[in-house]
XYZ file of N, CA and C in Angstrom:
636
model
N -153.595 0.053 50.146
C -154.006 -1.323 49.919
C -152.744 -2.165 49.716
N -152.548 -3.166 50.559
C -151.341 -3.989 50.470
C -151.427 -4.926 49.267
N -150.396 -4.925 48.448
C -150.367 -5.717 47.213
C -149.127 -6.600 47.189
N -149.321 -7.863 46.827
C -148.194 -8.779 46.634
C -148.100 -9.066 45.134
N -146.981 -8.700 44.552
C -146.751 -8.930 43.123
C -145.943 -10.213 42.975
N -146.537 -11.223 42.331
C -145.875 -12.522 42.199
C -145.514 -12.790 40.744
N -144.267 -13.153 40.525
C -143.831 -13.676 39.236
C -142.850 -14.802 39.515
N -143.022 -15.922 38.822
C -142.165 -17.075 39.116
C -140.722 -16.833 38.684
N -140.514 -15.856 37.788
C -139.161 -15.499 37.365
C -138.688 -14.283 38.138
N -137.541 -14.400 38.814
C -136.989 -13.269 39.546
C -136.671 -12.101 38.614
N -136.206 -12.424 37.415
C -135.879 -11.378 36.435
C -137.122 -10.575 36.068
N -138.222 -11.278 35.775
C -139.451 -10.576 35.423
C -140.037 -9.824 36.614
N -139.880 -10.395 37.800
C -140.352 -9.716 39.003
C -139.643 -8.377 39.177
N -138.330 -8.370 38.990
C -137.566 -7.126 39.116
C -137.959 -6.122 38.038
N -138.233 -6.618 36.823
C -138.710 -5.726 35.748
C -140.040 -5.091 36.137
N -140.915 -5.906 36.732
C -142.218 -5.396 37.141
C -142.105 -4.338 38.220
N -141.281 -4.597 39.214
C -141.088 -3.625 40.294
C -140.456 -2.337 39.774
N -139.541 -2.474 38.818
C -138.916 -1.291 38.224
C -139.933 -0.476 37.423
N -140.824 -1.181 36.719
C -141.874 -0.497 35.944
C -142.798 0.291 36.873
N -143.122 -0.298 38.024
C -143.969 0.389 39.006
C -143.262 1.641 39.524
N -141.970 1.508 39.825
C -141.182 2.657 40.284
C -141.222 3.788 39.257
N -141.001 3.433 37.998
C -141.012 4.421 36.911
C -142.373 5.094 36.798
N -143.447 4.290 36.873
C -144.798 4.849 36.762
C -145.113 5.795 37.915
N -144.675 5.446 39.116
C -144.893 6.321 40.275
C -144.122 7.637 40.124
N -142.897 7.546 39.621
C -142.096 8.757 39.400
C -142.765 9.660 38.362
N -143.293 9.052 37.305
C -143.989 9.833 36.272
C -145.247 10.483 36.828
N -145.956 9.758 37.689
C -147.184 10.300 38.274
C -146.879 11.529 39.125
N -145.777 11.480 39.863
C -145.372 12.632 40.681
C -144.946 13.793 39.780
N -144.155 13.479 38.740
C -143.651 14.524 37.834
C -144.784 15.236 37.099
N -145.848 14.499 36.800
C -146.972 15.094 36.051
C -148.008 15.741 36.961
N -147.829 15.605 38.273
C -148.760 16.222 39.208
C -149.984 15.387 39.525
N -150.030 14.145 39.034
C -151.185 13.277 39.307
C -151.117 12.672 40.711
N -149.955 12.750 41.337
C -149.757 12.173 42.666
C -148.665 12.971 43.370
N -148.794 13.129 44.697
C -147.707 13.796 45.413
C -146.699 12.754 45.896
N -145.560 13.206 46.367
C -144.490 12.283 46.746
C -144.893 11.399 47.926
N -145.737 11.937 48.833
C -146.200 11.133 49.967
C -147.058 9.972 49.482
N -147.949 10.262 48.545
C -148.814 9.220 47.989
C -148.005 8.172 47.251
N -146.988 8.626 46.527
C -146.118 7.712 45.793
C -145.383 6.777 46.746
N -144.849 7.333 47.822
C -144.130 6.528 48.809
C -145.056 5.522 49.481
N -146.284 5.960 49.768
C -147.254 5.063 50.410
C -147.561 3.878 49.496
N -147.703 4.152 48.198
C -147.938 3.068 47.229
C -146.758 2.100 47.224
N -145.577 2.658 47.130
C -144.387 1.816 47.015
C -144.216 0.906 48.232
N -144.439 1.445 49.430
C -144.227 0.647 50.644
C -145.345 -0.369 50.880
N -146.423 -0.266 50.101
C -147.510 -1.246 50.200
C -147.366 -2.379 49.181
N -146.285 -2.375 48.391
C -146.069 -3.412 47.387
C -144.967 -4.362 47.852
N -145.279 -5.630 47.845
C -144.322 -6.668 48.217
C -144.068 -7.559 47.001
N -142.831 -7.687 46.600
C -142.485 -8.576 45.487
C -142.230 -9.985 45.991
N -142.624 -10.977 45.198
C -142.435 -12.370 45.607
C -142.310 -13.256 44.366
N -141.588 -14.354 44.517
C -141.521 -15.351 43.449
C -142.140 -16.667 43.918
N -142.973 -16.588 44.979
C -143.608 -17.790 45.527
C -145.121 -17.613 45.638
N -145.870 -18.539 45.079
C -147.328 -18.523 45.215
C -147.753 -18.668 46.681
N -146.882 -19.234 47.503
C -147.220 -19.442 48.913
C -147.571 -18.132 49.615
N -147.036 -17.025 49.120
C -147.316 -15.727 49.744
C -148.743 -15.245 49.487
N -149.490 -15.983 48.669
C -150.866 -15.599 48.350
C -151.896 -16.381 49.173
N -151.431 -17.163 50.112
C -152.334 -18.078 50.825
C -153.486 -17.379 51.529
N -153.258 -16.187 52.078
C -154.287 -15.561 52.905
C -154.769 -14.213 52.377
N -154.563 -13.962 51.094
C -154.996 -12.676 50.533
C -156.511 -12.672 50.294
N -157.075 -11.485 50.091
C -158.516 -11.362 49.843
C -158.866 -11.542 48.368
N -157.967 -11.091 47.499
C -158.242 -11.101 46.061
C -156.957 -11.347 45.287
N -157.023 -12.242 44.312
C -155.907 -12.453 43.387
C -156.360 -12.019 42.000
N -155.561 -11.211 41.329
C -155.820 -10.854 39.928
C -154.714 -11.488 39.095
N -155.062 -12.506 38.347
C -154.099 -13.211 37.484
C -153.924 -12.445 36.183
N -152.675 -12.289 35.761
C -152.399 -11.520 34.543
C -151.367 -12.219 33.663
N -151.461 -13.551 33.584
C -150.581 -14.303 32.681
C -151.009 -14.058 31.238
N -150.171 -14.494 30.278
C -150.503 -14.259 28.870
C -151.713 -15.091 28.449
N -152.290 -14.726 27.297
C -153.574 -15.273 26.860
C -153.459 -16.713 26.335
N -153.418 -17.638 27.251
C -153.389 -19.054 26.906
C -154.273 -19.765 27.922
N -155.353 -20.385 27.444
C -156.336 -20.961 28.355
C -155.724 -22.016 29.265
N -154.891 -22.887 28.715
C -154.288 -23.956 29.518
C -153.414 -23.387 30.627
N -152.667 -22.318 30.309
C -151.817 -21.681 31.321
C -152.672 -21.098 32.442
N -153.735 -20.391 32.065
C -154.592 -19.768 33.079
C -155.305 -20.833 33.917
N -155.753 -21.908 33.280
C -156.407 -22.979 34.037
C -155.442 -23.611 35.039
N -154.198 -23.783 34.622
C -153.190 -24.344 35.516
C -152.964 -23.439 36.726
N -152.900 -22.131 36.488
C -152.701 -21.170 37.578
C -153.892 -21.170 38.527
N -155.103 -21.183 37.970
C -156.298 -21.139 38.818
C -156.468 -22.417 39.633
N -156.120 -23.556 39.051
C -156.188 -24.813 39.804
C -155.221 -24.767 40.990
N -154.055 -24.195 40.755
C -153.050 -24.076 41.815
C -153.510 -23.091 42.887
N -154.025 -21.935 42.475
C -154.508 -20.935 43.424
C -155.677 -21.485 44.242
N -156.541 -22.249 43.599
C -157.704 -22.817 44.274
C -157.283 -23.741 45.412
N -156.237 -24.525 45.182
C -155.727 -25.430 46.214
C -155.016 -24.663 47.334
N -154.366 -23.572 46.968
C -153.473 -22.872 47.887
C -154.164 -21.803 48.726
N -155.057 -21.053 48.110
C -155.607 -19.858 48.764
C -156.704 -20.198 49.773
N -156.869 -19.282 50.724
C -157.906 -19.434 51.744
C -159.293 -19.463 51.104
N -160.227 -20.015 51.838
C -161.598 -20.155 51.332
C -162.214 -18.806 50.969
N -161.816 -17.746 51.680
C -162.384 -16.405 51.455
C -161.903 -15.757 50.159
N -160.786 -16.236 49.610
C -160.098 -15.524 48.527
C -160.892 -15.539 47.226
N -161.075 -14.353 46.644
C -161.681 -14.223 45.318
C -160.571 -14.335 44.276
N -160.860 -15.015 43.178
C -159.873 -15.203 42.110
C -160.394 -14.560 40.837
N -159.640 -13.595 40.312
C -160.051 -12.879 39.101
C -159.015 -13.076 38.001
N -159.493 -13.135 36.768
C -158.594 -13.231 35.624
C -158.644 -11.940 34.820
N -157.488 -11.521 34.337
C -157.388 -10.309 33.528
C -157.539 -10.607 32.037
N -158.082 -11.770 31.698
C -158.205 -12.125 30.286
C -159.022 -11.102 29.501
N -158.651 -10.909 28.246
C -159.380 -9.971 27.386
C -160.306 -10.690 26.409
N -160.140 -11.993 26.243
C -160.949 -12.749 25.276
C -161.387 -14.130 25.761
N -160.625 -14.756 26.645
C -160.860 -16.170 26.967
C -162.136 -16.377 27.791
N -162.621 -17.616 27.785
C -163.864 -18.001 28.438
C -163.652 -18.098 29.950
N -164.243 -17.183 30.697
C -164.077 -17.168 32.144
C -164.736 -18.393 32.782
N -165.817 -18.891 32.190
C -166.456 -20.105 32.711
C -165.508 -21.300 32.622
N -164.731 -21.379 31.542
C -163.774 -22.483 31.388
C -162.649 -22.388 32.412
N -162.298 -21.175 32.784
C -161.273 -20.975 33.824
C -161.843 -21.343 35.196
N -163.086 -20.918 35.458
C -163.730 -21.213 36.744
C -163.949 -22.718 36.934
N -164.125 -23.435 35.831
C -164.470 -24.863 35.899
C -163.377 -25.726 36.520
N -162.135 -25.237 36.534
C -161.036 -26.044 37.102
C -160.890 -25.827 38.605
N -161.775 -25.022 39.200
C -161.698 -24.729 40.633
C -162.879 -25.346 41.380
N -162.745 -25.348 42.687
C -163.839 -25.790 43.560
C -164.619 -24.595 44.130
N -164.353 -23.399 43.584
C -165.019 -22.187 44.081
C -165.529 -21.329 42.935
N -166.301 -21.876 41.987
C -166.727 -21.077 40.822
C -167.515 -19.824 41.199
N -168.140 -19.833 42.371
C -168.892 -18.646 42.808
C -167.972 -17.485 43.155
N -166.681 -17.771 43.368
C -165.706 -16.733 43.729
C -164.783 -16.387 42.554
N -165.165 -16.792 41.344
C -164.347 -16.540 40.147
C -165.053 -15.533 39.249
N -164.281 -14.603 38.683
C -164.817 -13.644 37.708
C -163.671 -13.028 36.924
N -164.008 -12.191 35.964
C -162.989 -11.493 35.183
C -162.819 -10.067 35.678
N -161.559 -9.601 35.696
C -161.249 -8.181 35.927
C -160.290 -7.788 34.823
N -160.831 -7.296 33.720
C -160.000 -6.965 32.564
C -159.635 -5.483 32.592
N -158.388 -5.220 32.937
C -157.853 -3.853 32.936
C -157.346 -3.525 31.535
N -157.525 -2.276 31.127
C -157.058 -1.854 29.806
C -155.688 -1.191 29.918
N -154.873 -1.408 28.925
C -153.479 -0.957 28.948
C -153.358 0.509 28.493
N -152.514 1.311 29.174
C -151.786 1.002 30.411
C -152.711 1.060 31.624
N -152.672 0.000 32.423
C -153.652 -0.185 33.503
C -153.587 0.897 34.570
N -152.428 1.537 34.732
C -152.328 2.592 35.746
C -152.919 3.926 35.277
N -153.272 4.002 33.982
C -153.816 5.243 33.416
C -155.286 5.072 32.991
N -155.569 3.995 32.254
C -156.891 3.833 31.641
C -157.959 3.565 32.700
N -159.080 4.296 32.658
C -160.084 4.161 33.717
C -160.989 2.926 33.593
N -161.146 2.390 32.371
C -162.118 1.312 32.180
C -161.654 -0.006 32.793
N -162.573 -0.673 33.482
C -162.350 -2.013 34.006
C -163.573 -2.855 33.684
N -163.393 -3.849 32.811
C -164.486 -4.776 32.521
C -164.537 -5.821 33.634
N -165.678 -5.916 34.282
C -165.886 -6.924 35.326
C -166.789 -7.998 34.723
N -166.216 -9.184 34.534
C -166.910 -10.241 33.793
C -167.552 -11.223 34.770
N -168.866 -11.209 34.816
C -169.609 -12.132 35.671
C -169.763 -13.464 34.936
N -169.154 -14.507 35.489
C -169.279 -15.844 34.901
C -170.611 -16.457 35.330
N -170.897 -17.650 34.815
C -172.205 -18.273 35.054
C -172.492 -18.485 36.535
N -171.448 -18.804 37.325
C -171.660 -19.121 38.738
C -171.108 -18.058 39.691
N -170.685 -16.908 39.157
C -170.186 -15.822 40.015
C -171.293 -15.368 40.955
N -171.021 -15.323 42.246
C -172.048 -14.916 43.205
C -172.227 -13.403 43.206
N -173.391 -12.964 43.678
C -173.653 -11.523 43.759
C -172.711 -10.868 44.758
N -172.326 -11.599 45.806
C -171.380 -11.057 46.800
C -170.006 -10.830 46.167
N -169.552 -11.796 45.356
C -168.263 -11.644 44.662
C -168.307 -10.440 43.737
N -169.380 -10.326 42.975
C -169.519 -9.218 42.030
C -169.542 -7.881 42.762
N -170.314 -7.794 43.841
C -170.411 -6.543 44.600
C -169.066 -6.169 45.225
N -168.332 -7.173 45.704
C -167.030 -6.908 46.317
C -166.055 -6.331 45.305
N -166.002 -6.930 44.106
C -165.074 -6.460 43.081
C -165.481 -5.072 42.567
N -166.766 -4.799 42.498
C -167.211 -3.450 42.113
C -166.775 -2.424 43.162
N -166.793 -2.808 44.430
C -166.315 -1.910 45.493
C -164.819 -1.683 45.366
N -164.078 -2.740 45.038
C -162.630 -2.603 44.821
C -162.373 -1.659 43.647
N -163.127 -1.836 42.569
C -162.964 -0.986 41.379
C -163.141 0.491 41.735
N -164.168 0.772 42.527
C -164.415 2.160 42.938
C -163.265 2.678 43.790
N -162.746 1.823 44.668
C -161.663 2.240 45.569
C -160.386 2.560 44.793
N -160.139 1.873 43.668
C -158.929 2.132 42.879
C -159.204 3.063 41.697
N -160.339 3.764 41.768
C -160.680 4.813 40.793
C -160.827 4.298 39.371
N -161.450 3.128 39.230
C -161.752 2.611 37.903
C -163.239 2.748 37.619
N -163.570 2.862 36.330
C -164.968 2.868 35.899
C -165.313 1.431 35.527
N -166.094 0.776 36.370
C -166.393 -0.641 36.166
C -167.591 -0.816 35.238
N -167.443 -1.735 34.305
C -168.522 -2.080 33.374
C -168.763 -3.578 33.519
N -169.938 -3.957 34.012
C -170.239 -5.376 34.227
C -170.730 -5.998 32.921
N -170.087 -7.095 32.544
C -170.442 -7.789 31.306
C -170.562 -9.280 31.596
N -171.137 -10.000 30.636
C -171.194 -11.450 30.731
C -170.065 -12.067 29.933
N -170.059 -13.386 29.891
C -169.024 -14.108 29.145
C -169.423 -14.139 27.668
N -168.605 -13.502 26.841
C -168.836 -13.499 25.395
C -167.525 -13.121 24.713
N -167.444 -13.280 23.418
C -166.210 -13.001 22.692
C -165.807 -11.542 22.840
N -164.652 -11.293 23.460
C -164.123 -9.934 23.549
C -164.818 -9.028 24.537
N -165.823 -9.562 25.273
C -166.583 -8.774 26.247
C -167.130 -7.509 25.567
N -166.845 -6.317 26.096
C -167.341 -5.096 25.429
C -166.233 -4.416 24.626
N -165.113 -4.090 25.297
C -164.048 -3.310 24.647
C -163.486 -3.993 23.418
N -163.053 -5.246 23.566
C -162.428 -5.926 22.438
C -163.435 -6.457 21.428
N -164.676 -6.610 21.829
C -165.735 -6.960 20.865
C -165.883 -5.824 19.843
N -165.817 -4.584 20.349
C -165.859 -3.421 19.444
C -164.529 -3.259 18.714
N -163.431 -3.406 19.480
C -162.104 -3.161 18.913
C -161.767 -4.136 17.789
N -162.251 -5.385 17.883
C -161.933 -6.368 16.844
C -162.484 -5.930 15.491
N -163.662 -5.320 15.490
C -164.236 -4.822 14.236
C -163.519 -3.565 13.754
N -163.195 -2.685 14.695
C -162.454 -1.457 14.397
C -161.092 -1.808 13.781
N -160.407 -2.770 14.396
C -159.093 -3.205 13.925
C -159.191 -3.900 12.567
N -160.235 -4.697 12.399
C -160.437 -5.400 11.128
C -160.593 -4.412 9.977
N -161.358 -3.350 10.199
C -161.561 -2.343 9.146
C -160.254 -1.624 8.819
N -159.426 -1.369 9.851
C -158.124 -0.728 9.618
C -157.243 -1.620 8.743
N -157.260 -2.929 9.014
C -156.459 -3.858 8.216
C -156.983 -3.974 6.783
N -158.296 -3.908 6.617
C -158.867 -3.942 5.267
C -158.431 -2.716 4.459
N -158.311 -1.573 5.123
C -157.830 -0.365 4.440
C -156.396 -0.562 3.951
N -155.561 -1.247 4.751
C -154.190 -1.541 4.314
C -154.204 -2.422 3.070
N -155.085 -3.413 3.062
C -155.181 -4.319 1.911
C -155.645 -3.576 0.656
N -156.397 -2.492 0.871
C -156.890 -1.704 -0.263
C -155.877 -0.648 -0.717
N -154.722 -0.566 -0.018
C -153.659 0.321 -0.487
C -153.331 1.505 0.390
N -154.085 1.720 1.454
C -153.762 2.834 2.362
C -152.490 2.524 3.140
N -151.770 3.568 3.527
C -150.568 3.402 4.337
C -150.945 3.474 5.829
N -150.202 2.779 6.696
C -150.552 2.769 8.125
C -150.693 4.172 8.722
N -149.753 5.067 8.368
C -149.812 6.408 8.965
C -151.019 7.203 8.469
N -151.510 6.882 7.264
C -152.715 7.552 6.774
C -153.948 7.128 7.585
N -154.045 5.833 7.845
C -155.176 5.314 8.624
C -155.158 5.905 10.033
N -153.976 5.874 10.675
C -153.872 6.386 12.041
C -154.136 7.890 12.108
N -153.617 8.632 11.103
C -153.828 10.089 11.091
C -155.312 10.421 10.971
N -156.027 9.665 10.138
C -157.465 9.907 9.968
C -158.207 9.694 11.282
N -157.836 8.659 12.018
C -158.522 8.376 13.275
C -158.150 9.384 14.365
N -156.898 9.845 14.360
C -156.512 10.882 15.322
C -157.235 12.191 15.008
N -157.345 12.520 13.726
C -158.068 13.727 13.319
C -159.534 13.654 13.751
N -160.059 12.428 13.750
C -161.458 12.232 14.141
C -161.649 12.376 15.646
N -160.541 12.181 16.417
C -160.624 12.388 17.858
C -160.071 11.279 18.723
N -159.593 10.198 18.111
C -159.003 9.116 18.904
C -157.623 9.536 19.402
N -157.239 9.064 20.596
C -155.928 9.417 21.154
C -154.794 8.790 20.355
N -155.030 7.593 19.825
C -154.052 6.889 18.992
C -154.795 6.217 17.849
N -154.067 5.994 16.745
C -154.650 5.246 15.641
C -154.656 3.758 15.944
N -155.511 2.974 15.263
C -155.629 1.542 15.561
C -154.359 0.748 15.281
N -153.570 1.174 14.293
C -152.358 0.423 13.958
C -151.242 0.719 14.959
N -151.187 1.960 15.459
C -150.228 2.285 16.524
C -150.577 1.534 17.800
N -151.872 1.405 18.081
C -152.314 0.641 19.257
C -151.876 -0.821 19.131
N -152.031 -1.386 17.931
C -151.635 -2.781 17.703
C -150.131 -2.957 17.920
N -149.349 -1.980 17.446
C -147.889 -2.047 17.653
C -147.552 -1.968 19.141
N -148.268 -1.104 19.870
C -147.976 -0.913 21.285
C -148.317 -2.169 22.091
N -149.480 -2.760 21.820
C -149.901 -3.930 22.596
C -149.182 -5.192 22.153
N -148.704 -5.205 20.904
C -147.954 -6.355 20.404
C -148.755 -7.140 19.376
N -148.234 -7.215 18.168
C -148.952 -7.908 17.092
C -149.120 -9.396 17.405
N -148.174 -9.971 18.158
C -148.282 -11.396 18.496
C -149.474 -11.641 19.427
N -149.785 -10.661 20.291
C -150.956 -10.807 21.182
C -152.211 -10.839 20.349
N -152.299 -9.923 19.378
C -153.473 -9.891 18.492
C -153.622 -11.203 17.739
């Protein structure tokens, strides 16, 4: 699948391409991918610092930071630039997808595709159907999800969708334990002992406390 990775900063674009290289090397080293598959992935990725390269693509997945005004600005620009056929998806984890769709002239082609971090490993993909998302758009993105080996969960527009709606309460309880005197490593150890891959406070550190 041909992918164009766009970042307006050349420095960040190079960081992104380097991260992809590292992830592909790790996948080969761990046996999750052979070297031929890794090479095929790499040669299907095109780096760019120009939105103009997105004019004729089938699907755009926006992954800017969680700021509604920033995402609305990007979607308004993509709406003007991209072909009529192009579906526009946002990777937001909390923001209102209807508010993002409202700045475009193609609300039927707008929806959420929330990948969980790290996106190259985690199987869950929340597919957020906005108020005006068409059934064709939804079906197309579900087909894409299957093709990239993700487990798609269709949700509506609501606070935190499914994953973060649950996680916000889970995280809140972990923070309340800290306020009651527990140490971070005690909370995380208890959750790992229970069966979680990581404790909630380690997850917060990994994703970034400023994002939370």
